Short mmCIF file of C-alpha atoms in Angstrom, two decimals:
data_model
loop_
_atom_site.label_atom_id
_atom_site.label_comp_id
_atom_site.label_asym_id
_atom_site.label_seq_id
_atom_site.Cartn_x
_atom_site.Cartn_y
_atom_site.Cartn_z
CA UNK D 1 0.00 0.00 0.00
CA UNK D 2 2.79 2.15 1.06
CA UNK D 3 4.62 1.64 -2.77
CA UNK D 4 1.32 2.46 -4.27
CA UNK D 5 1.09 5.97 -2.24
CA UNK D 6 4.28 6.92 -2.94
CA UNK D 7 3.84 5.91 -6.82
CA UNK D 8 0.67 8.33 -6.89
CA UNK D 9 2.73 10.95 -4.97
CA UNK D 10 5.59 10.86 -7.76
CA UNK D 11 2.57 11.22 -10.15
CA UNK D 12 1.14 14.54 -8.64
CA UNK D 13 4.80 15.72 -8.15
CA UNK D 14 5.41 15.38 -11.50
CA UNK D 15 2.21 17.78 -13.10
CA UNK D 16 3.72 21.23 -13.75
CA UNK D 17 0.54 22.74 -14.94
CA UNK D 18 0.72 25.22 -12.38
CA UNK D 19 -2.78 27.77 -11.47
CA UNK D 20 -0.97 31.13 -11.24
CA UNK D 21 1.83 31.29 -13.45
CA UNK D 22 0.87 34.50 -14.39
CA UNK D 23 0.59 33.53 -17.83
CA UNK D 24 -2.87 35.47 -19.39
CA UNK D 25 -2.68 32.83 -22.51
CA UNK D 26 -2.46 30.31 -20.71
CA UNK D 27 -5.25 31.15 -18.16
CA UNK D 28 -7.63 31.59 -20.80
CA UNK D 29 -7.00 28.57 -22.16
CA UNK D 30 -7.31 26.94 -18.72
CA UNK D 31 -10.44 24.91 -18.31
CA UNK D 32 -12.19 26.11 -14.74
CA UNK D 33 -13.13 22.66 -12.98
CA UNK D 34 -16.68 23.02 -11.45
CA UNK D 35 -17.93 22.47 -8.44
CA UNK D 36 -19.03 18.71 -9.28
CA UNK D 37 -15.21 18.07 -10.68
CA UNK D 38 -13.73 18.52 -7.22
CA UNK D 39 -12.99 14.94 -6.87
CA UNK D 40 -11.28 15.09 -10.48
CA UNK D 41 -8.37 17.78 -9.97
CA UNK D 42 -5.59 15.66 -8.15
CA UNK D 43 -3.95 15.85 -11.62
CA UNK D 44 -3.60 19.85 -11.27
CA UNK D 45 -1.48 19.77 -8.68
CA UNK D 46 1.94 20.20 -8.39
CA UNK D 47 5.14 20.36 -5.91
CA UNK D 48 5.61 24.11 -5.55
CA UNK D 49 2.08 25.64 -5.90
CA UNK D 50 2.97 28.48 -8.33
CA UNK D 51 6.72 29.41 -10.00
CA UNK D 52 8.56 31.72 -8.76
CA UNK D 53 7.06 35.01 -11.14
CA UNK D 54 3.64 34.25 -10.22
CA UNK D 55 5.44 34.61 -6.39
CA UNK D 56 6.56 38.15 -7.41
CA UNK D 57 2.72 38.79 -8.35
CA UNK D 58 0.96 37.51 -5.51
CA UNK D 59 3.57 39.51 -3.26
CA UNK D 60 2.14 42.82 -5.15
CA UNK D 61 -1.54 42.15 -4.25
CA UNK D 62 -3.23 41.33 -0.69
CA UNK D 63 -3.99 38.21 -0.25
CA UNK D 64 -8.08 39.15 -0.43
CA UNK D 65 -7.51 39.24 -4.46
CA UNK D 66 -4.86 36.39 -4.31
CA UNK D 67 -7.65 34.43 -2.61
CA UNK D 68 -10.28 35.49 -4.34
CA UNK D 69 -8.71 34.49 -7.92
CA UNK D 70 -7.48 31.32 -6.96
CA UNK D 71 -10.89 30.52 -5.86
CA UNK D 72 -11.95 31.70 -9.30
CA UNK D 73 -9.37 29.81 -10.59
CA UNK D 74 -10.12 26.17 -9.04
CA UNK D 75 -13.45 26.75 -9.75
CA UNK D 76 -14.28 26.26 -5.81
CA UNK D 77 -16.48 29.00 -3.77
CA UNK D 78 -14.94 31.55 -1.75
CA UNK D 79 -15.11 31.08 2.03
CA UNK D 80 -16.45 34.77 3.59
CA UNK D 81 -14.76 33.95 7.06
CA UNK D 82 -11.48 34.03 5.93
CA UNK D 83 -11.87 36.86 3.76
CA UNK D 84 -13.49 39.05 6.87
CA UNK D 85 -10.49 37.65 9.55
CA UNK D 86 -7.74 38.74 7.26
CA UNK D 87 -4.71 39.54 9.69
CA UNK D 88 -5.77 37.29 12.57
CA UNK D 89 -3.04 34.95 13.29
CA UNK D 90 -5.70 32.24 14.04
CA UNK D 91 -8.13 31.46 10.85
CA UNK D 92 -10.88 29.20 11.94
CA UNK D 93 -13.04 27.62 8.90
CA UNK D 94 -14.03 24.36 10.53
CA UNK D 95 -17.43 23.13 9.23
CA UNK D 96 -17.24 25.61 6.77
CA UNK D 97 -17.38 22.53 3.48
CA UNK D 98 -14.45 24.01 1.79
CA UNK D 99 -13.48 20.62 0.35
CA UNK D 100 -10.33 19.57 -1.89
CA UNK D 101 -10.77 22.35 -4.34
CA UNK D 102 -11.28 24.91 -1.69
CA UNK D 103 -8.26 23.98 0.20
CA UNK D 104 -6.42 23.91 -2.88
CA UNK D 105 -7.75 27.47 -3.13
CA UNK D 106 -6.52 28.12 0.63
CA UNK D 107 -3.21 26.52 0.05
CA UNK D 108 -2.05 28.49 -2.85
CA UNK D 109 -2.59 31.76 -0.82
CA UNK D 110 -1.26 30.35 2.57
CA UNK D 111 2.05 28.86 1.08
CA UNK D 112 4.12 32.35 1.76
CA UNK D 113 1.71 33.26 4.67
CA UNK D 114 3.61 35.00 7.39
CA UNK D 115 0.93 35.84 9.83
CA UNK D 116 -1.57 33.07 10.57
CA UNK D 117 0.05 30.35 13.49
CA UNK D 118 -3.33 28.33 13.99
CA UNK D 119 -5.49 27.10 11.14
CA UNK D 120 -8.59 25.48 11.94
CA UNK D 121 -10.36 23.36 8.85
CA UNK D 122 -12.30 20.68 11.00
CA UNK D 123 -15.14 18.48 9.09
CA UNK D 124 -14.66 20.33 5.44
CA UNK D 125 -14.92 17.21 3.55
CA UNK D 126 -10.80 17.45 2.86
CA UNK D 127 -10.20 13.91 2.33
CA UNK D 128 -6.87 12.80 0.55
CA UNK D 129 -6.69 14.97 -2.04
CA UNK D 130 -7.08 17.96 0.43
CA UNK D 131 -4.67 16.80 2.78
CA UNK D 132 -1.99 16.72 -0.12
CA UNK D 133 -2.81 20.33 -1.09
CA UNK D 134 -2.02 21.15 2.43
CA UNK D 135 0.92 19.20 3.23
CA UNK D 136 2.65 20.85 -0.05
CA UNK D 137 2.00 24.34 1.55
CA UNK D 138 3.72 23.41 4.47
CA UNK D 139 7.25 22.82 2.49
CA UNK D 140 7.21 26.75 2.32
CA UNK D 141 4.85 27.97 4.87
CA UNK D 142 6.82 28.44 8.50
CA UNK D 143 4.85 30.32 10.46
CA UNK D 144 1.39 27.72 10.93
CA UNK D 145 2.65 25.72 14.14
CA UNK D 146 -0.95 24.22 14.97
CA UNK D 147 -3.25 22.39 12.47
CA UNK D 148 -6.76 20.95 12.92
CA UNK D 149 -7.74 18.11 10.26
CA UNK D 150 -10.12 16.48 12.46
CA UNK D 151 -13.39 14.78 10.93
CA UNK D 152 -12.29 14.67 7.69
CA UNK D 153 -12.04 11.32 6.09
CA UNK D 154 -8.58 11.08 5.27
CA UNK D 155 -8.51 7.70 5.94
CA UNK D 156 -5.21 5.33 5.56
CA UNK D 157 -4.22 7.32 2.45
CA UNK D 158 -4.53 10.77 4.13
CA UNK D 159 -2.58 9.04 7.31
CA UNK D 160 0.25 8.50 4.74
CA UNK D 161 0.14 11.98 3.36
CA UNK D 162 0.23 13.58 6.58
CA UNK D 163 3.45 10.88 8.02
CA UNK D 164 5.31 12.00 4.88
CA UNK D 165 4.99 16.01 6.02
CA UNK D 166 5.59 15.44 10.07
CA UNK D 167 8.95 14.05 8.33
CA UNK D 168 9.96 17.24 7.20
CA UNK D 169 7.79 19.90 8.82
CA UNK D 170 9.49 21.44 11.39
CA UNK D 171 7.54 23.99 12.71
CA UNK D 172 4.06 22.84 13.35
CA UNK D 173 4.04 21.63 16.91
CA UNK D 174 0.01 20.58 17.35
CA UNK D 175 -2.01 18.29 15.25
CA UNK D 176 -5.03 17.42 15.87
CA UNK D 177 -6.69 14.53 13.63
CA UNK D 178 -9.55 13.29 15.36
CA UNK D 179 -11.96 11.46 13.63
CA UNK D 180 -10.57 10.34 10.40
CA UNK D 181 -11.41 6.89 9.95
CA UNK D 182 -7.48 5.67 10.60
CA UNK D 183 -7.04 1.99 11.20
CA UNK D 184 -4.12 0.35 12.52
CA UNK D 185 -1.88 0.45 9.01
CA UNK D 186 -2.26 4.07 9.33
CA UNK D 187 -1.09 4.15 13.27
CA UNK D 188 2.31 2.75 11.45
CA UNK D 189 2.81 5.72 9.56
CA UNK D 190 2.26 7.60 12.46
CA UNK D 191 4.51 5.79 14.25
CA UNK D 192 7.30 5.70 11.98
CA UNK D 193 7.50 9.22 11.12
CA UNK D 194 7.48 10.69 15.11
CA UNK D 195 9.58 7.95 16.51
CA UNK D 196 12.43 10.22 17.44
CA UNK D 197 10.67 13.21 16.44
CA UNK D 198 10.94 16.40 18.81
CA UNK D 199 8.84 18.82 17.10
CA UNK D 200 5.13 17.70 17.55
CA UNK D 201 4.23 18.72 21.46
CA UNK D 202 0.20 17.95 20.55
CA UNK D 203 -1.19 14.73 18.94
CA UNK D 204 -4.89 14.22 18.50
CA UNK D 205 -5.75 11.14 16.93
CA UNK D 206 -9.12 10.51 18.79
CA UNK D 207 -12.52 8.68 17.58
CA UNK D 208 -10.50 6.62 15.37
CA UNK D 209 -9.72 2.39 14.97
CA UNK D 210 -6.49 2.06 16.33
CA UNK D 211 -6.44 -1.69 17.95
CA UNK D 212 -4.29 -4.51 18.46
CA UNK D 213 -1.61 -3.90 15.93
CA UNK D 214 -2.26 -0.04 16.41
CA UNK D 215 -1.65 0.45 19.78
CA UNK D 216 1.52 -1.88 19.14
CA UNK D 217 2.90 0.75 16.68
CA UNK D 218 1.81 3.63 18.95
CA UNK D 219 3.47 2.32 22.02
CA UNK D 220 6.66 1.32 19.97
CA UNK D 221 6.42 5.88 18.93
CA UNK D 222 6.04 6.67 22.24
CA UNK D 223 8.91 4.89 23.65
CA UNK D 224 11.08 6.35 21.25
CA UNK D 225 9.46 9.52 20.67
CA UNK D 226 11.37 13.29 22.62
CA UNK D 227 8.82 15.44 22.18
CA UNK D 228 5.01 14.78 22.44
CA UNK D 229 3.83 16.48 25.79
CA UNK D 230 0.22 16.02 25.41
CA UNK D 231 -0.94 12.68 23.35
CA UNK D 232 -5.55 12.07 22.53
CA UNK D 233 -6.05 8.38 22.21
CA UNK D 234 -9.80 8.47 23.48
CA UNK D 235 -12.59 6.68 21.39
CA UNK D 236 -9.74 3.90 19.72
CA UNK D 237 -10.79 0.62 20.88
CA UNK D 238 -7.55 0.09 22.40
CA UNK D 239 -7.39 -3.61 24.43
CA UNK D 240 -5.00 -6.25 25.41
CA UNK D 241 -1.52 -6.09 23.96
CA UNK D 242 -2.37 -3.28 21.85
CA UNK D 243 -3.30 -1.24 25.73
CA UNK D 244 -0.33 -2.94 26.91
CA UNK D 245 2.14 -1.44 24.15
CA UNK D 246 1.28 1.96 25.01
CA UNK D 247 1.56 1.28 28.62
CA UNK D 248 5.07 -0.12 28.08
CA UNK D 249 5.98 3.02 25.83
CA UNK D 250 4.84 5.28 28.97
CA UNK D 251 6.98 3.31 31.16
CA UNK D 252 10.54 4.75 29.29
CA UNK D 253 8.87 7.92 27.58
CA UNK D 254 10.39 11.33 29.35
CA UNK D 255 8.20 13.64 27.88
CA UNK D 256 4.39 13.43 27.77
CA UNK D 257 2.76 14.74 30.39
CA UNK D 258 -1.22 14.59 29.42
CA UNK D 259 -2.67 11.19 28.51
CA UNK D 260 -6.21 10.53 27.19
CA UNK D 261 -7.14 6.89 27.12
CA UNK D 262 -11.17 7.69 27.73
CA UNK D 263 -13.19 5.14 26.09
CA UNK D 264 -11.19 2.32 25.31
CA UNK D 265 -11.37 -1.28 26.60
CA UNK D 266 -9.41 -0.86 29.47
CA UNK D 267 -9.95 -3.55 32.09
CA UNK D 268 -7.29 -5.38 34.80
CA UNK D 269 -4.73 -6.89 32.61
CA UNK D 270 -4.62 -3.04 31.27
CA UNK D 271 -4.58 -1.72 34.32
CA UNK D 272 -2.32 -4.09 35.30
CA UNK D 273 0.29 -2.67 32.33
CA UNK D 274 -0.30 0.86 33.14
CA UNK D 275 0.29 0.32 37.10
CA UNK D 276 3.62 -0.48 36.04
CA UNK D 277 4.56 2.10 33.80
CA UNK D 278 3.44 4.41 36.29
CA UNK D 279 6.07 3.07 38.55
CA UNK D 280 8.75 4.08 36.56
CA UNK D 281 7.30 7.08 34.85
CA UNK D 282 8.38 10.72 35.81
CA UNK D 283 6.41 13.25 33.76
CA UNK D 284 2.79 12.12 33.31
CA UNK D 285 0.84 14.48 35.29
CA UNK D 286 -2.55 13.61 33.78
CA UNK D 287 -3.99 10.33 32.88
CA UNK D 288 -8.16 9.89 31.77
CA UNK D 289 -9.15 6.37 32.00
CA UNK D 290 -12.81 7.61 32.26
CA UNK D 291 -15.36 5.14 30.23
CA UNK D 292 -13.47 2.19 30.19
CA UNK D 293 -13.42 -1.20 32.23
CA UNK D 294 -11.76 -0.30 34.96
CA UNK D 295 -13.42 -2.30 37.83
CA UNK D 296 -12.55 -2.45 41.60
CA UNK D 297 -9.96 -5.18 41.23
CA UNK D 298 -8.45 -3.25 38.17
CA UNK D 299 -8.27 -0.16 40.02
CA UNK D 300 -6.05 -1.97 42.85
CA UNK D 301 -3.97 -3.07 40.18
CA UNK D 302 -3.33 0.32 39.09
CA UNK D 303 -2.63 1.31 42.69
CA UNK D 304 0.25 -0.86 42.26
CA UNK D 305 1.95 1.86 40.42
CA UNK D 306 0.21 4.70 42.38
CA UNK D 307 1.42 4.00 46.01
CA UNK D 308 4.90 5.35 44.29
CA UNK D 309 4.44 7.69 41.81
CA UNK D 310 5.22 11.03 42.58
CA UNK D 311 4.60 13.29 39.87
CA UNK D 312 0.56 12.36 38.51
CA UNK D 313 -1.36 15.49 39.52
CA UNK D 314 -5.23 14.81 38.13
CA UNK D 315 -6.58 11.10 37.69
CA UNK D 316 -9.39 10.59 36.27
CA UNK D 317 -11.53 7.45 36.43
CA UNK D 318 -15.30 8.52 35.88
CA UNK D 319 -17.43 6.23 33.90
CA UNK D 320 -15.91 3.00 34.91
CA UNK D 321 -17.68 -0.15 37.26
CA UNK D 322 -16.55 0.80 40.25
CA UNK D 323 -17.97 0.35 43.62
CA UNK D 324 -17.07 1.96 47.19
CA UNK D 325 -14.36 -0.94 47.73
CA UNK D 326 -12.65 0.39 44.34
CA UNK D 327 -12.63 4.01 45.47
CA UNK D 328 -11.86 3.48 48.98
CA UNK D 329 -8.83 1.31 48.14
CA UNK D 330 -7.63 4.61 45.71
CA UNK D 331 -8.21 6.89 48.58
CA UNK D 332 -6.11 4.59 50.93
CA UNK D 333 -2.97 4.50 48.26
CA UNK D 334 -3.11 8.08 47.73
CA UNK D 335 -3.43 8.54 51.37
CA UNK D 336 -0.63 5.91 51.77
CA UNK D 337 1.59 7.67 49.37
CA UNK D 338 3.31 10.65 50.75
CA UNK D 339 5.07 11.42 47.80
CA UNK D 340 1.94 11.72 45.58
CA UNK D 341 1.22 14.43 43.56
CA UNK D 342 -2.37 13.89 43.23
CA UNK D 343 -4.68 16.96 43.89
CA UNK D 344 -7.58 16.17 41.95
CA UNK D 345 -9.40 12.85 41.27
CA UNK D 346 -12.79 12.35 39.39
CA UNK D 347 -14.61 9.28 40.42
CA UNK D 348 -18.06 11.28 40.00
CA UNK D 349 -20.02 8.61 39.16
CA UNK D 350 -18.85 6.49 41.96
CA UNK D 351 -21.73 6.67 44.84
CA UNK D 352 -19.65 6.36 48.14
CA UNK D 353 -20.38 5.54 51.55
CA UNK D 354 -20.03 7.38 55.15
CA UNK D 355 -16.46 5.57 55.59
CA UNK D 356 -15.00 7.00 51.89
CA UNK D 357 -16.25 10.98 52.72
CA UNK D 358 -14.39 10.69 56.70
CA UNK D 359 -11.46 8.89 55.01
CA UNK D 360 -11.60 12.19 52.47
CA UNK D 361 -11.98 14.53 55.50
CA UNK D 362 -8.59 12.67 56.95
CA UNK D 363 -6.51 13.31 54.13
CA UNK D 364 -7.89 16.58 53.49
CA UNK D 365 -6.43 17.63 56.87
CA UNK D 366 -2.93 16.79 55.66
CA UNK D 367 -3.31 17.70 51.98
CA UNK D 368 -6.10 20.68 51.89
CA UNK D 369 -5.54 21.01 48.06
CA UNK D 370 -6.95 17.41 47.18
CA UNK D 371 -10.29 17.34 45.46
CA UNK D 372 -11.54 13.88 44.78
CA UNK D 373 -15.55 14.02 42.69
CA UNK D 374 -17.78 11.63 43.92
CA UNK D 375 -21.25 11.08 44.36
CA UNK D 376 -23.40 10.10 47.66
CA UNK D 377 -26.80 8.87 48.35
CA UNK D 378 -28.69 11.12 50.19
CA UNK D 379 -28.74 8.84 53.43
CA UNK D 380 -25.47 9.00 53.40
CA UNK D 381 -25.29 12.64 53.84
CA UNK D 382 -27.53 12.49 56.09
CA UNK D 383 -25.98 10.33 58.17
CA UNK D 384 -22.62 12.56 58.12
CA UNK D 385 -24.63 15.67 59.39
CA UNK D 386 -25.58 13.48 63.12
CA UNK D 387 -22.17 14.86 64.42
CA UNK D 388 -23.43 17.99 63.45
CA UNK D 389 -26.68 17.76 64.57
CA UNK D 390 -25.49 16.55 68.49
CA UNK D 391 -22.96 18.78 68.88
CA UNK D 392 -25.24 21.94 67.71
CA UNK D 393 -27.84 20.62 70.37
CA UNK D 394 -25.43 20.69 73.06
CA UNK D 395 -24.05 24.05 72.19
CA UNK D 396 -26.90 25.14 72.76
CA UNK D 397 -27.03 24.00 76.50
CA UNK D 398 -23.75 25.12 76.66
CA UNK D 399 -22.44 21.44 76.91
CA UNK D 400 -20.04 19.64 75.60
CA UNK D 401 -20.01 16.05 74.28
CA UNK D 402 -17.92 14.80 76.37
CA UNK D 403 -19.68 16.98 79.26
CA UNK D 404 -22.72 14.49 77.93
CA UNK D 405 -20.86 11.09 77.99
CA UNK D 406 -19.70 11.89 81.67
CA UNK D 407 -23.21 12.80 82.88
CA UNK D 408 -23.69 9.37 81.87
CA UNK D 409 -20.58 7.73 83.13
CA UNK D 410 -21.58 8.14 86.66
CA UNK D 411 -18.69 5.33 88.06
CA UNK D 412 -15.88 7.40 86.10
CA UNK D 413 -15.10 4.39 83.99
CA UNK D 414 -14.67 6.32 80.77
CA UNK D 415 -16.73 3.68 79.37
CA UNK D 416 -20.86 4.04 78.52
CA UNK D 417 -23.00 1.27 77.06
CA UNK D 418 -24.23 1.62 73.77
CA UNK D 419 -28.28 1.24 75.44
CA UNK D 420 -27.25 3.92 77.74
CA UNK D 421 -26.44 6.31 75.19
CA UNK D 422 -29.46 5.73 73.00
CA UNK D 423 -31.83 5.76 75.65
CA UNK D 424 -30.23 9.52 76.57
CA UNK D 425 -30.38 10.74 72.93
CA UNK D 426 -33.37 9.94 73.11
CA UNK D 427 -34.04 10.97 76.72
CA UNK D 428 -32.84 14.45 75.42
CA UNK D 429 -35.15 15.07 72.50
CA UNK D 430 -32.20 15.30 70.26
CA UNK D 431 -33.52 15.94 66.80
CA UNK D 432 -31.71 12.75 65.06
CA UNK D 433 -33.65 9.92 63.21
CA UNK D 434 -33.41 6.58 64.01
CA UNK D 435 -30.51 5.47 60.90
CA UNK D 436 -29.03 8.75 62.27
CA UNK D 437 -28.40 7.79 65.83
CA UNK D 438 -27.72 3.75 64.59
CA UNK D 439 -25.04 5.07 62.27
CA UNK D 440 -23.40 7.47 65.17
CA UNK D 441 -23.70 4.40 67.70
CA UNK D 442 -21.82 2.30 64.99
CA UNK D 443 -19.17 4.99 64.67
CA UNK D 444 -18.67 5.52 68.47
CA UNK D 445 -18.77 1.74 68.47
CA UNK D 446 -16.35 0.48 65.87
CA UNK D 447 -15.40 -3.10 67.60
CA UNK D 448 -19.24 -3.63 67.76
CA UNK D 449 -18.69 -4.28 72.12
CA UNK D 450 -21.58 -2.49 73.47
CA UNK D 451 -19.20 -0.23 74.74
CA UNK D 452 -18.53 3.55 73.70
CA UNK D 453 -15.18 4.76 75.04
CA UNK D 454 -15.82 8.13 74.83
CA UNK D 455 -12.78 9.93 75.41
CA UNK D 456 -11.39 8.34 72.59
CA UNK D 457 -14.60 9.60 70.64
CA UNK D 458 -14.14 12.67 71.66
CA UNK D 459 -10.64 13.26 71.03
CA UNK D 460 -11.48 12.48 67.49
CA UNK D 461 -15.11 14.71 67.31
CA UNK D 462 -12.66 17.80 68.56
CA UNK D 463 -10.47 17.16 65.81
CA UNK D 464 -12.89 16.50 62.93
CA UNK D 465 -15.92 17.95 63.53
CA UNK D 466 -15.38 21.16 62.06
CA UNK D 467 -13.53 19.94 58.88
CA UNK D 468 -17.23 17.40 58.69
CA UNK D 469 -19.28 20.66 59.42
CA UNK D 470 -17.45 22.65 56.29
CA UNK D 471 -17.74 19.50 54.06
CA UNK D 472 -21.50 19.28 54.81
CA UNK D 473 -21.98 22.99 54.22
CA UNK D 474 -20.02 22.60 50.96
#
């Protein structure tokens, strides 16, 4: 496949029926394609665009009339955006259906550009033939440093194109090709062409079929690749060794530090992979894992690389079959971890119970900035406000709660029966409900002796109970 695309390349490369030679003859003579021949003018193009005395003429006009013939020109429709943003250095015409002949349009003005850094042509119908009008404006143009193709159909043929100009571009640093219907023969020419490669820092190649043999290529790139910072992989069905390849390329890459592997098919053996790359890796300081299979047992397989790492700041896991046990066992490894970096975790869909949010108010106390999303059942919350709720009621008879347990205590054992205690709650009229006061008696109770030892308790309400007060107000 690769030998045929680089046959068809030589082909276009070698048509020197250029649009703007500046030749009147010649343009008259010049058949204008129509709009319905857009899939028919491959064979007009050529390496350089334009020669070099049709460059001396566009220099002597603005590039409104440069644009505006060349649409004439390719027979293609002007686009009204880019003709009102002239001078912005970012040109946005995404969904716009500019198509091949369009961009062909586009490219012939943009090849000596000097002022535009971000160009935007998301879902415009580009396909192949578009991409290669593009890609040839790029051997001149240096100033665009972040192109979006995404949603575009480029397909394995458009992959190739694209592999051929990240070998010799050397000035656009973002890419973003979501969406493009690239399977895992086009995830080689990725791979080949930015293994080593310094110069991309942004790689979007989202919402397409990279699998088995695609993740293989992908995690061969990143272990070899110095430069991506920021890599998309969401939406790729990514599973098994194909997961497992681009785990073991994070384990030895130095330099990405933003990871998106949202909906893919990662389960425990993937988890397993990634646990241990996060062992050894130093940079990543965001991974999304959000929609995938990550279960409870899968998440305490990945904790196998989180009880050391030191450098993942955000973590996010939303989406996934976990339970309580999954999350608690994250909190506990974070916790556990004194060298993690991890301020913010997003387990939002994750309903948690009365043990997970005191757990959270712990290691709050020692790390304020950590913010872990996650949901609760309204009992739950509920039962969290009883500490609350007691110690507001005996405020307000200027009491304490341990000035309560020792009105109780009347032997000075330190020790009061659980029976003792509910019959006083209730006794007192405090306003809690009955799976209020159960869940405070379990609390005070842990061992499950009939047997509160209250200072204990209390020593603990003094320290948490405003921390539990704040998160119940927030």
């Amino acid at each position: 496949m690769m030998e045929q695309f680089e046959e068809e390349e030589e082909q276009q490369l070698s048509d020197q029926s250029d649009l703007l030679t500046g030749n009147e003859d010649q343009v008259e003579d010049e058949e204008k394609p129509s709009q319905g021949q857009e899939g028919n003018s491959g064979d007009e193009w050529d390496t350089d665009l334009e020669t070099d005395s049709a460059t001396d003429q566009k220099q002597s006009q603005s590039r409104a009339e440069l644009y505006l013939q060349a649409c004439q020109r390719t027979g293609s429709v002007p686009v009204s955006s880019f003709l009102r943003n002239l001078g912005d250095t970012n040109l946005n015409l995404n969904h716009y259906g500019v198509g091949p002949l369009g961009t062909k349009a586009l490219a012939l003005v943009l090849q000596t550009d000097t002022t535009i850094t971000n160009l935007e042509l998301e879902e415009n119908s580009l396909g192949p033939e578009g991409t290669r009008y593009l890609t040839e404006m790029l051997q001149t143009n240096i100033t665009i440093q972040s192109l979006n193709l995404s949603n575009n159909q480029l397909g394995r043929e458009g992959a190739y194109t694209i592999s051929k100009m990240l070998s010799e571009n050397y000035y656009v640093k973002s890419l973003k090709l979501s969406g493009n219907d690239f399977d895992d023969a086009a995830a080689k020419y990725f791979a080949d062409a930015l293994k080593g490669d310094y110069v991309i820092k942004e790689l979007d190649v989202s919402h397409n079929m990279f699998s088995f043999t695609g993740g293989q290529h992908l995690g061969h790139m990143l272990a070899a690749n110095v430069g991506i910072e920021v890599l998309n992989l969401s939406w790729n069905p990514l599973r098994l060794g194909g997961a497992m390849a681009v785990s073991a390329g994070l384990k030895v890459n130095s330099t990405l530090k933003q990871l998106d592997l949202s909906w893919n098919a990662f389960g425990q053996m993937e988890a397993e992979s990634l646990g241990q790359a996060l062992k050894n890796n130093r940079t990543l300081v965001l991974l999304d894992l959000s929609g995938n299979h990550v279960d409870d047992q899968a998440v305490t397989l990945l904790c196998q690389g989180l009880i050391t790492n030191g450098t993942l700041g955000v973590l996010k896991l939303s989406q996934n079959p976990l339970t309580n046990i999954g999350a608690l066992t994250l909190l506990k490894t974070v916790k556990k971890n004194m060298k993690s970096a991890l301020e913010e975790i997003d387990i939002s869909t994750v309903f948690v119970n009365e043990e997970f949010v005191e757990l959270l108010e712990e290691a709050r106390q020692k790390r304020p900035a950590l913010d872990v999303r996650h949901s609760a059942m309204s009992y739950v919350t509920r039962n969290l406000s009883a500490l609350q709720i007691l110690r507001k009621f005996l405020s307000e008879r200027n009491e304490s709660i341990m000035d309560f347990f020792e009105a109780l205590d009347k032997e000075g054992t330190t020790n009061v029966s659980t029976s003792d205690f509910r019959k006083a709650v209730k006794a007192a009229n405090i306003p809690l409900d009955q799976q209020q006061l159960e869940w405070l008696l379990r609390k005070f109770d842990k061992n499950c002796t009939s047997t509160i030892m209250y200072r204990s308790v209390c020593d603990g309400v003094s320290r948490n109970i405003l921390y539990l007060i704040f998160t119940m107000q927030t």
